[in-house]
Amino acid sequence: MNILISVNKNYLDKVQTMLFSLSLQTNEDVTVYLMNHSLNNDDVSNLKEYLENKCNFNFVEIDVRNTPLDNFPVPLHFSVEAYYRLLAQFLLPDSIDRVLWLDADIIILKDISNFYYQDFEDKVLVVCPDVNHDRQDIYEIKKSIGISFEHTYFNSGVSIFNLKKLRAETSKEEIVETCRRLKDKLVYVDQDILNYLYQNKVKYENPKKYNFQLTNKNAAKEMNIDEIHILHYSGPRKPWNYKDLNRSSKHYWNVRIKQGYILEYLKVMLSSFTYRAIGKIKRTLFK
């Protein structure tokens, strides 16, 4: 199983938690490919050591410190690392024909081998529809950058790349030129580009199983935990932020505690309790 990541220093511990959760759910021989733009040598060495010793994963670093995408604008809440998977088929070794991209804000809850090894059915990607694919702002993105309204906008946080087909049907120059032409219209950065480039060329999987997206606090109430294989904290509310804790956060912290971060968990829980108690007092006093 080949896993692709690209991460900056701020999310390095989160990607370790994501990959540790995968190690708890698989007996596969896993190789993690890091497309590295900003991590220093110590960061990379620490990540390599962690994956080899704690997860029993292989590790390969791919240097992407100098690519044609380096100077493109990056909206708030994103990082330049988001662009690099657009060039995955040209950066990864020719010897591999598929790779699974996983965002850092993901927890693997069940074995995903069947998902990973499925037939591409002649498509370039396997993805799940974005939980907000029929929302008005997605309609506006489609209109702005030229995505067919019939295309179901997908979330790119969980994506299996058919590298063999992508190498045959795409060029680096085409991708870079598309980014250059659309860069001022992008909202979700590379996700918008992937939807533009590969509209009508993707295979869809069940998002309730393989990319359950927690974009708002109400999504936690709709969870069927027995069905979910991949849990994605894709919205602005993250389980490591004490203000955002809800019933879905326990799945992140269950893994984090197994990594040995019990004191961090207790600190976040105390901060959350204090924050909510103060909020309740304010509402009582000033209503």
PDB file of C-alpha atoms in Angstrom:
ATOM      1  CA  MET A   1       0.000   0.000   0.000  1.00  0.00           C
ATOM      2  CA  ASN A   2       1.428   3.367  -1.067  1.00  0.00           C
ATOM      3  CA  ILE A   3       0.449   6.474   0.905  1.00  0.00           C
ATOM      4  CA  LEU A   4       1.151  10.025  -0.278  1.00  0.00           C
ATOM      5  CA  ILE A   5       1.456  13.009   2.056  1.00  0.00           C
ATOM      6  CA  SER A   6       2.707  16.577   1.954  1.00  0.00           C
ATOM      7  CA  VAL A   7       2.751  18.531   5.185  1.00  0.00           C
ATOM      8  CA  ASN A   8       4.188  21.633   6.793  1.00  0.00           C
ATOM      9  CA  LYS A   9       5.683  21.786  10.289  1.00  0.00           C
ATOM     10  CA  ASN A  10       2.428  22.974  11.903  1.00  0.00           C
ATOM     11  CA  TYR A  11       0.670  19.749  10.937  1.00  0.00           C
ATOM     12  CA  LEU A  12       3.551  17.325  11.354  1.00  0.00           C
ATOM     13  CA  ASP A  13       2.269  15.783  14.589  1.00  0.00           C
ATOM     14  CA  LYS A  14      -1.233  15.525  13.093  1.00  0.00           C
ATOM     15  CA  VAL A  15       0.021  13.544  10.107  1.00  0.00           C
ATOM     16  CA  GLN A  16       1.854  11.235  12.512  1.00  0.00           C
ATOM     17  CA  THR A  17      -1.426  10.597  14.323  1.00  0.00           C
ATOM     18  CA  MET A  18      -3.203   9.928  11.014  1.00  0.00           C
ATOM     19  CA  LEU A  19      -0.555   7.440   9.912  1.00  0.00           C
ATOM     20  CA  PHE A  20      -0.430   5.796  13.344  1.00  0.00           C
ATOM     21  CA  SER A  21      -4.201   5.255  13.102  1.00  0.00           C
ATOM     22  CA  LEU A  22      -3.616   3.526   9.754  1.00  0.00           C
ATOM     23  CA  SER A  23      -0.983   1.272  11.310  1.00  0.00           C
ATOM     24  CA  LEU A  24      -3.547   0.129  13.890  1.00  0.00           C
ATOM     25  CA  GLN A  25      -5.914  -1.008  11.130  1.00  0.00           C
ATOM     26  CA  THR A  26      -3.715  -2.718   8.552  1.00  0.00           C
ATOM     27  CA  ASN A  27      -1.325  -5.621   8.127  1.00  0.00           C
ATOM     28  CA  GLU A  28      -0.259  -4.365   4.705  1.00  0.00           C
ATOM     29  CA  ASP A  29       3.293  -3.517   3.722  1.00  0.00           C
ATOM     30  CA  VAL A  30       2.979   0.292   3.690  1.00  0.00           C
ATOM     31  CA  THR A  31       5.292   2.835   2.077  1.00  0.00           C
ATOM     32  CA  VAL A  32       4.743   6.495   2.896  1.00  0.00           C
ATOM     33  CA  TYR A  33       5.898   8.997   0.284  1.00  0.00           C
ATOM     34  CA  LEU A  34       6.490  12.494   1.639  1.00  0.00           C
ATOM     35  CA  MET A  35       6.504  15.308  -0.915  1.00  0.00           C
ATOM     36  CA  ASN A  36       8.659  17.661   1.126  1.00  0.00           C
ATOM     37  CA  HIS A  37       8.695  21.397   0.511  1.00  0.00           C
ATOM     38  CA  SER A  38       9.331  23.025   3.891  1.00  0.00           C
ATOM     39  CA  LEU A  39      10.399  20.459   6.498  1.00  0.00           C
ATOM     40  CA  ASN A  40      14.014  20.647   7.621  1.00  0.00           C
ATOM     41  CA  ASN A  41      16.335  17.655   7.893  1.00  0.00           C
ATOM     42  CA  ASP A  42      15.554  17.082  11.572  1.00  0.00           C
ATOM     43  CA  ASP A  43      11.804  17.103  10.898  1.00  0.00           C
ATOM     44  CA  VAL A  44      12.198  14.559   8.116  1.00  0.00           C
ATOM     45  CA  SER A  45      14.512  12.351  10.180  1.00  0.00           C
ATOM     46  CA  ASN A  46      12.085  12.391  13.108  1.00  0.00           C
ATOM     47  CA  LEU A  47       9.145  11.523  10.862  1.00  0.00           C
ATOM     48  CA  LYS A  48      11.107   8.698   9.219  1.00  0.00           C
ATOM     49  CA  GLU A  49      12.137   7.300  12.599  1.00  0.00           C
ATOM     50  CA  TYR A  50       8.576   7.507  13.915  1.00  0.00           C
ATOM     51  CA  LEU A  51       7.059   5.732  10.909  1.00  0.00           C
ATOM     52  CA  GLU A  52       9.673   2.996  10.895  1.00  0.00           C
ATOM     53  CA  ASN A  53       9.715   2.354  14.647  1.00  0.00           C
ATOM     54  CA  LYS A  54       6.120   3.086  15.721  1.00  0.00           C
ATOM     55  CA  CYS A  55       4.149   2.191  12.580  1.00  0.00           C
ATOM     56  CA  ASN A  56       6.432  -0.340  10.884  1.00  0.00           C
ATOM     57  CA  PHE A  57       6.086   1.646   7.646  1.00  0.00           C
ATOM     58  CA  ASN A  58       8.634   2.304   4.955  1.00  0.00           C
ATOM     59  CA  PHE A  59       9.454   5.933   4.234  1.00  0.00           C
ATOM     60  CA  VAL A  60      10.558   7.774   1.085  1.00  0.00           C
ATOM     61  CA  GLU A  61      11.201  11.521   0.862  1.00  0.00           C
ATOM     62  CA  ILE A  62      10.596  13.328  -2.435  1.00  0.00           C
ATOM     63  CA  ASP A  63      12.152  16.766  -2.658  1.00  0.00           C
ATOM     64  CA  VAL A  64       9.680  19.347  -4.014  1.00  0.00           C
ATOM     65  CA  ARG A  65      11.460  22.465  -2.800  1.00  0.00           C
ATOM     66  CA  ASN A  66      11.681  23.803  -6.338  1.00  0.00           C
ATOM     67  CA  THR A  67       8.683  23.302  -8.637  1.00  0.00           C
ATOM     68  CA  PRO A  68       6.746  25.527 -11.058  1.00  0.00           C
ATOM     69  CA  LEU A  69       3.955  25.795  -8.441  1.00  0.00           C
ATOM     70  CA  ASP A  70       6.039  27.421  -5.692  1.00  0.00           C
ATOM     71  CA  ASN A  71       4.938  31.034  -6.145  1.00  0.00           C
ATOM     72  CA  PHE A  72       1.215  30.492  -6.621  1.00  0.00           C
ATOM     73  CA  PRO A  73      -1.130  32.241  -4.151  1.00  0.00           C
ATOM     74  CA  VAL A  74      -2.311  30.268  -1.139  1.00  0.00           C
ATOM     75  CA  PRO A  75      -5.635  31.248   0.489  1.00  0.00           C
ATOM     76  CA  LEU A  76      -6.021  31.441   4.263  1.00  0.00           C
ATOM     77  CA  HIS A  77      -6.157  28.054   6.050  1.00  0.00           C
ATOM     78  CA  PHE A  78      -4.215  26.367   3.233  1.00  0.00           C
ATOM     79  CA  SER A  79      -0.503  25.880   2.605  1.00  0.00           C
ATOM     80  CA  VAL A  80       1.663  25.717  -0.489  1.00  0.00           C
ATOM     81  CA  GLU A  81       2.008  21.961   0.141  1.00  0.00           C
ATOM     82  CA  ALA A  82      -1.559  21.605  -1.098  1.00  0.00           C
ATOM     83  CA  TYR A  83      -0.451  22.103  -4.689  1.00  0.00           C
ATOM     84  CA  TYR A  84       2.078  19.305  -4.975  1.00  0.00           C
ATOM     85  CA  ARG A  85      -0.236  16.328  -5.314  1.00  0.00           C
ATOM     86  CA  LEU A  86      -1.298  17.838  -8.644  1.00  0.00           C
ATOM     87  CA  LEU A  87       2.088  16.652  -9.922  1.00  0.00           C
ATOM     88  CA  ALA A  88       2.115  13.305  -8.080  1.00  0.00           C
ATOM     89  CA  GLN A  89       2.267  11.198 -11.238  1.00  0.00           C
ATOM     90  CA  PHE A  90       5.482  12.943 -12.278  1.00  0.00           C
ATOM     91  CA  LEU A  91       7.124  13.067  -8.854  1.00  0.00           C
ATOM     92  CA  LEU A  92       6.542   9.492  -7.702  1.00  0.00           C
ATOM     93  CA  PRO A  93       8.617   6.550  -8.984  1.00  0.00           C
ATOM     94  CA  ASP A  94       7.464   5.065 -12.290  1.00  0.00           C
ATOM     95  CA  SER A  95       7.464   1.670 -10.606  1.00  0.00           C
ATOM     96  CA  ILE A  96       4.260   2.378  -8.653  1.00  0.00           C
ATOM     97  CA  ASP A  97       0.906   2.508 -10.402  1.00  0.00           C
ATOM     98  CA  ARG A  98      -1.352   3.696  -7.573  1.00  0.00           C
ATOM     99  CA  VAL A  99      -1.105   5.807  -4.455  1.00  0.00           C
ATOM    100  CA  LEU A 100      -3.566   6.912  -1.784  1.00  0.00           C
ATOM    101  CA  TRP A 101      -3.495  10.542  -0.741  1.00  0.00           C
ATOM    102  CA  LEU A 102      -4.665  11.159   2.840  1.00  0.00           C
ATOM    103  CA  ASP A 103      -5.075  14.577   4.456  1.00  0.00           C
ATOM    104  CA  ALA A 104      -3.493  15.120   7.868  1.00  0.00           C
ATOM    105  CA  ASP A 105      -6.864  15.683   9.609  1.00  0.00           C
ATOM    106  CA  ILE A 106      -7.991  12.082   9.104  1.00  0.00           C
ATOM    107  CA  ILE A 107      -8.340   9.076  11.391  1.00  0.00           C
ATOM    108  CA  ILE A 108      -8.511   5.533   9.997  1.00  0.00           C
ATOM    109  CA  LEU A 109     -11.072   3.508  11.937  1.00  0.00           C
ATOM    110  CA  LYS A 110     -11.168   0.233   9.957  1.00  0.00           C
ATOM    111  CA  ASP A 111      -9.156  -1.720   7.434  1.00  0.00           C
ATOM    112  CA  ILE A 112      -9.091   0.043   4.045  1.00  0.00           C
ATOM    113  CA  SER A 113      -7.393  -2.635   1.948  1.00  0.00           C
ATOM    114  CA  ASN A 114     -10.495  -3.364  -0.162  1.00  0.00           C
ATOM    115  CA  PHE A 115     -10.914   0.339  -0.782  1.00  0.00           C
ATOM    116  CA  TYR A 116      -7.273   0.787  -1.764  1.00  0.00           C
ATOM    117  CA  TYR A 117      -7.012  -2.194  -4.129  1.00  0.00           C
ATOM    118  CA  GLN A 118     -10.307  -1.706  -5.960  1.00  0.00           C
ATOM    119  CA  ASP A 119     -10.534  -1.620  -9.739  1.00  0.00           C
ATOM    120  CA  PHE A 120     -10.181   1.890 -11.175  1.00  0.00           C
ATOM    121  CA  GLU A 121     -12.644   0.982 -13.948  1.00  0.00           C
ATOM    122  CA  ASP A 122     -10.549   3.048 -16.357  1.00  0.00           C
ATOM    123  CA  LYS A 123     -10.869   6.206 -14.231  1.00  0.00           C
ATOM    124  CA  VAL A 124      -7.966   8.424 -13.156  1.00  0.00           C
ATOM    125  CA  LEU A 125      -9.033   8.850  -9.515  1.00  0.00           C
ATOM    126  CA  VAL A 126     -11.173   7.149  -6.909  1.00  0.00           C
ATOM    127  CA  VAL A 127     -12.796   9.796  -4.699  1.00  0.00           C
ATOM    128  CA  CYS A 128     -15.878  10.572  -2.640  1.00  0.00           C
ATOM    129  CA  PRO A 129     -18.379  13.376  -3.275  1.00  0.00           C
ATOM    130  CA  ASP A 130     -17.779  16.428  -1.151  1.00  0.00           C
ATOM    131  CA  VAL A 131     -20.329  16.663   1.638  1.00  0.00           C
ATOM    132  CA  ASN A 132     -21.186  20.164   0.348  1.00  0.00           C
ATOM    133  CA  HIS A 133     -21.159  19.317  -3.362  1.00  0.00           C
ATOM    134  CA  ASP A 134     -24.662  20.681  -3.904  1.00  0.00           C
ATOM    135  CA  ARG A 135     -24.181  23.893  -1.916  1.00  0.00           C
ATOM    136  CA  GLN A 136     -24.401  27.323  -3.546  1.00  0.00           C
ATOM    137  CA  ASP A 137     -20.726  28.197  -3.027  1.00  0.00           C
ATOM    138  CA  ILE A 138     -19.676  25.043  -4.887  1.00  0.00           C
ATOM    139  CA  TYR A 139     -22.018  26.027  -7.698  1.00  0.00           C
ATOM    140  CA  GLU A 140     -20.244  29.394  -7.818  1.00  0.00           C
ATOM    141  CA  ILE A 141     -16.836  27.687  -7.967  1.00  0.00           C
ATOM    142  CA  LYS A 142     -17.994  25.565 -10.879  1.00  0.00           C
ATOM    143  CA  LYS A 143     -19.308  28.626 -12.664  1.00  0.00           C
ATOM    144  CA  SER A 144     -16.154  30.647 -12.004  1.00  0.00           C
ATOM    145  CA  ILE A 145     -13.525  28.169 -13.177  1.00  0.00           C
ATOM    146  CA  GLY A 146     -15.481  26.225 -15.757  1.00  0.00           C
ATOM    147  CA  ILE A 147     -16.497  22.931 -14.157  1.00  0.00           C
ATOM    148  CA  SER A 148     -19.559  21.269 -15.680  1.00  0.00           C
ATOM    149  CA  PHE A 149     -22.654  21.681 -13.520  1.00  0.00           C
ATOM    150  CA  GLU A 150     -23.360  17.977 -14.088  1.00  0.00           C
ATOM    151  CA  HIS A 151     -20.046  17.031 -12.465  1.00  0.00           C
ATOM    152  CA  THR A 152     -20.305  15.993  -8.812  1.00  0.00           C
ATOM    153  CA  TYR A 153     -17.705  18.062  -6.978  1.00  0.00           C
ATOM    154  CA  PHE A 154     -15.505  15.727  -4.936  1.00  0.00           C
ATOM    155  CA  ASN A 155     -13.454  16.088  -1.773  1.00  0.00           C
ATOM    156  CA  SER A 156      -9.789  15.445  -2.518  1.00  0.00           C
ATOM    157  CA  GLY A 157      -8.729  14.653   1.055  1.00  0.00           C
ATOM    158  CA  VAL A 158      -9.056  10.933   0.314  1.00  0.00           C
ATOM    159  CA  SER A 159      -7.999  10.182  -3.264  1.00  0.00           C
ATOM    160  CA  ILE A 160      -6.588   7.097  -4.939  1.00  0.00           C
ATOM    161  CA  PHE A 161      -4.470   8.140  -7.909  1.00  0.00           C
ATOM    162  CA  ASN A 162      -4.305   5.893 -10.973  1.00  0.00           C
ATOM    163  CA  LEU A 163      -0.725   6.896 -11.681  1.00  0.00           C
ATOM    164  CA  LYS A 164      -0.327   4.778 -14.784  1.00  0.00           C
ATOM    165  CA  LYS A 165      -3.328   6.350 -16.504  1.00  0.00           C
ATOM    166  CA  LEU A 166      -2.481   9.855 -15.265  1.00  0.00           C
ATOM    167  CA  ARG A 167       1.021   9.591 -16.697  1.00  0.00           C
ATOM    168  CA  ALA A 168      -0.394   8.541 -20.054  1.00  0.00           C
ATOM    169  CA  GLU A 169      -3.122  11.181 -20.247  1.00  0.00           C
ATOM    170  CA  THR A 170      -1.690  14.298 -18.580  1.00  0.00           C
ATOM    171  CA  SER A 171       1.354  16.500 -18.884  1.00  0.00           C
ATOM    172  CA  LYS A 172       3.154  18.604 -16.315  1.00  0.00           C
ATOM    173  CA  GLU A 173       2.923  21.606 -18.622  1.00  0.00           C
ATOM    174  CA  GLU A 174      -0.871  21.307 -18.912  1.00  0.00           C
ATOM    175  CA  ILE A 175      -1.323  21.118 -15.146  1.00  0.00           C
ATOM    176  CA  VAL A 176       0.970  24.060 -14.438  1.00  0.00           C
ATOM    177  CA  GLU A 177      -0.696  26.154 -17.129  1.00  0.00           C
ATOM    178  CA  THR A 178      -4.146  25.334 -15.726  1.00  0.00           C
ATOM    179  CA  CYS A 179      -3.001  26.412 -12.255  1.00  0.00           C
ATOM    180  CA  ARG A 180      -1.550  29.615 -13.671  1.00  0.00           C
ATOM    181  CA  ARG A 181      -4.730  30.425 -15.581  1.00  0.00           C
ATOM    182  CA  LEU A 182      -7.103  29.728 -12.685  1.00  0.00           C
ATOM    183  CA  LYS A 183      -4.960  30.706  -9.668  1.00  0.00           C
ATOM    184  CA  ASP A 184      -6.870  33.919  -8.883  1.00  0.00           C
ATOM    185  CA  LYS A 185     -10.238  32.129  -8.952  1.00  0.00           C
ATOM    186  CA  LEU A 186      -9.438  29.211  -6.664  1.00  0.00           C
ATOM    187  CA  VAL A 187     -11.234  28.755  -3.351  1.00  0.00           C
ATOM    188  CA  TYR A 188     -10.180  25.258  -2.304  1.00  0.00           C
ATOM    189  CA  VAL A 189      -6.832  25.416  -4.114  1.00  0.00           C
ATOM    190  CA  ASP A 190      -5.755  22.036  -5.527  1.00  0.00           C
ATOM    191  CA  GLN A 191      -9.173  20.502  -4.874  1.00  0.00           C
ATOM    192  CA  ASP A 192     -10.702  22.962  -7.326  1.00  0.00           C
ATOM    193  CA  ILE A 193      -7.974  22.165  -9.860  1.00  0.00           C
ATOM    194  CA  LEU A 194      -8.449  18.400  -9.491  1.00  0.00           C
ATOM    195  CA  ASN A 195     -12.196  18.792 -10.017  1.00  0.00           C
ATOM    196  CA  TYR A 196     -11.550  20.938 -13.084  1.00  0.00           C
ATOM    197  CA  LEU A 197      -8.929  18.675 -14.668  1.00  0.00           C
ATOM    198  CA  TYR A 198     -10.615  15.345 -14.001  1.00  0.00           C
ATOM    199  CA  GLN A 199     -14.326  16.116 -14.190  1.00  0.00           C
ATOM    200  CA  ASN A 200     -16.162  13.086 -15.528  1.00  0.00           C
ATOM    201  CA  LYS A 201     -12.971  10.992 -15.190  1.00  0.00           C
ATOM    202  CA  VAL A 202     -13.330   9.835 -11.581  1.00  0.00           C
ATOM    203  CA  LYS A 203     -14.871   6.852  -9.844  1.00  0.00           C
ATOM    204  CA  TYR A 204     -16.991   7.682  -6.800  1.00  0.00           C
ATOM    205  CA  GLU A 205     -17.001   5.749  -3.544  1.00  0.00           C
ATOM    206  CA  ASN A 206     -19.356   5.896  -0.582  1.00  0.00           C
ATOM    207  CA  PRO A 207     -18.457   8.988   1.522  1.00  0.00           C
ATOM    208  CA  LYS A 208     -20.202   7.561   4.577  1.00  0.00           C
ATOM    209  CA  LYS A 209     -17.610   4.783   4.594  1.00  0.00           C
ATOM    210  CA  TYR A 210     -14.441   6.115   3.046  1.00  0.00           C
ATOM    211  CA  ASN A 211     -14.491   9.872   3.622  1.00  0.00           C
ATOM    212  CA  PHE A 212     -16.948  10.835   6.321  1.00  0.00           C
ATOM    213  CA  GLN A 213     -16.491  14.606   6.381  1.00  0.00           C
ATOM    214  CA  LEU A 214     -17.081  16.428   9.638  1.00  0.00           C
ATOM    215  CA  THR A 215     -17.560  19.906   8.248  1.00  0.00           C
ATOM    216  CA  ASN A 216     -19.755  21.196  11.059  1.00  0.00           C
ATOM    217  CA  LYS A 217     -20.811  20.299  14.584  1.00  0.00           C
ATOM    218  CA  ASN A 218     -24.088  18.763  13.372  1.00  0.00           C
ATOM    219  CA  ALA A 219     -22.258  16.159  11.277  1.00  0.00           C
ATOM    220  CA  ALA A 220     -21.211  14.332  14.451  1.00  0.00           C
ATOM    221  CA  LYS A 221     -24.860  13.595  15.199  1.00  0.00           C
ATOM    222  CA  GLU A 222     -25.219  11.803  11.840  1.00  0.00           C
ATOM    223  CA  MET A 223     -22.302   9.426  12.341  1.00  0.00           C
ATOM    224  CA  ASN A 224     -22.764   5.677  12.063  1.00  0.00           C
ATOM    225  CA  ILE A 225     -19.457   4.672  13.573  1.00  0.00           C
ATOM    226  CA  ASP A 226     -19.938   1.008  12.621  1.00  0.00           C
ATOM    227  CA  GLU A 227     -19.893   1.994   8.953  1.00  0.00           C
ATOM    228  CA  ILE A 228     -17.062   4.533   8.865  1.00  0.00           C
ATOM    229  CA  HIS A 229     -13.614   3.404   7.703  1.00  0.00           C
ATOM    230  CA  ILE A 230     -12.101   6.860   7.153  1.00  0.00           C
ATOM    231  CA  LEU A 231     -13.123   9.761   9.397  1.00  0.00           C
ATOM    232  CA  HIS A 232     -12.203  13.194   8.044  1.00  0.00           C
ATOM    233  CA  TYR A 233     -12.244  16.297  10.264  1.00  0.00           C
ATOM    234  CA  SER A 234     -12.485  18.386   7.105  1.00  0.00           C
ATOM    235  CA  GLY A 235     -14.190  21.482   8.433  1.00  0.00           C
ATOM    236  CA  PRO A 236     -12.738  24.384  10.412  1.00  0.00           C
ATOM    237  CA  ARG A 237     -13.526  22.642  13.710  1.00  0.00           C
ATOM    238  CA  LYS A 238     -10.631  20.366  14.613  1.00  0.00           C
ATOM    239  CA  PRO A 239     -10.619  17.802  17.447  1.00  0.00           C
ATOM    240  CA  TRP A 240      -7.333  19.110  18.861  1.00  0.00           C
ATOM    241  CA  ASN A 241      -8.872  22.585  19.454  1.00  0.00           C
ATOM    242  CA  TYR A 242     -10.419  22.755  22.915  1.00  0.00           C
ATOM    243  CA  LYS A 243     -13.216  25.047  21.705  1.00  0.00           C
ATOM    244  CA  ASP A 244     -14.337  22.504  19.095  1.00  0.00           C
ATOM    245  CA  LEU A 245     -14.607  19.291  21.108  1.00  0.00           C
ATOM    246  CA  ASN A 246     -17.747  17.244  20.425  1.00  0.00           C
ATOM    247  CA  ARG A 247     -18.774  13.595  20.344  1.00  0.00           C
ATOM    248  CA  SER A 248     -16.674  12.900  17.243  1.00  0.00           C
ATOM    249  CA  SER A 249     -13.454  14.164  18.852  1.00  0.00           C
ATOM    250  CA  LYS A 250     -13.005  10.996  20.902  1.00  0.00           C
ATOM    251  CA  HIS A 251     -11.911   9.030  17.832  1.00  0.00           C
ATOM    252  CA  TYR A 252      -8.973  11.379  17.319  1.00  0.00           C
ATOM    253  CA  TRP A 253      -8.063  11.333  21.001  1.00  0.00           C
ATOM    254  CA  ASN A 254      -8.353   7.545  21.265  1.00  0.00           C
ATOM    255  CA  VAL A 255      -5.504   7.321  18.759  1.00  0.00           C
ATOM    256  CA  ARG A 256      -3.590  10.236  20.276  1.00  0.00           C
ATOM    257  CA  ILE A 257      -3.673   8.595  23.706  1.00  0.00           C
ATOM    258  CA  LYS A 258      -2.362   5.348  22.224  1.00  0.00           C
ATOM    259  CA  GLN A 259       0.550   7.408  20.903  1.00  0.00           C
ATOM    260  CA  GLY A 260       1.277   8.416  24.512  1.00  0.00           C
ATOM    261  CA  TYR A 261      -0.219  11.914  24.639  1.00  0.00           C
ATOM    262  CA  ILE A 262      -2.376  11.434  27.747  1.00  0.00           C
ATOM    263  CA  LEU A 263      -1.175  14.695  29.366  1.00  0.00           C
ATOM    264  CA  GLU A 264      -2.022  16.641  26.213  1.00  0.00           C
ATOM    265  CA  TYR A 265      -5.485  15.069  26.247  1.00  0.00           C
ATOM    266  CA  LEU A 266      -6.069  16.041  29.880  1.00  0.00           C
ATOM    267  CA  LYS A 267      -4.893  19.606  29.180  1.00  0.00           C
ATOM    268  CA  VAL A 268      -7.267  19.978  26.218  1.00  0.00           C
ATOM    269  CA  MET A 269     -10.159  18.498  28.193  1.00  0.00           C
ATOM    270  CA  LEU A 270      -9.527  20.900  31.094  1.00  0.00           C
ATOM    271  CA  SER A 271      -9.352  23.870  28.710  1.00  0.00           C
ATOM    272  CA  SER A 272     -12.580  22.772  27.044  1.00  0.00           C
ATOM    273  CA  PHE A 273     -14.367  22.366  30.363  1.00  0.00           C
ATOM    274  CA  THR A 274     -13.198  25.809  31.516  1.00  0.00           C
ATOM    275  CA  TYR A 275     -14.169  27.431  28.213  1.00  0.00           C
ATOM    276  CA  ARG A 276     -17.672  25.944  28.286  1.00  0.00           C
ATOM    277  CA  ALA A 277     -18.189  26.749  31.961  1.00  0.00           C
ATOM    278  CA  ILE A 278     -17.231  30.408  31.437  1.00  0.00           C
ATOM    279  CA  GLY A 279     -19.550  30.567  28.426  1.00  0.00           C
ATOM    280  CA  LYS A 280     -22.420  29.168  30.458  1.00  0.00           C
ATOM    281  CA  ILE A 281     -21.791  31.667  33.269  1.00  0.00           C
ATOM    282  CA  LYS A 282     -21.755  34.579  30.804  1.00  0.00           C
ATOM    283  CA  ARG A 283     -24.997  33.434  29.222  1.00  0.00           C
ATOM    284  CA  THR A 284     -26.606  33.116  32.653  1.00  0.00           C
ATOM    285  CA  LEU A 285     -25.446  36.541  33.872  1.00  0.00           C
ATOM    286  CA  PHE A 286     -26.138  38.551  30.759  1.00  0.00           C
ATOM    287  CA  LYS A 287     -29.230  36.976  29.242  1.00  0.00           C
TER     288      LYS A 287
END
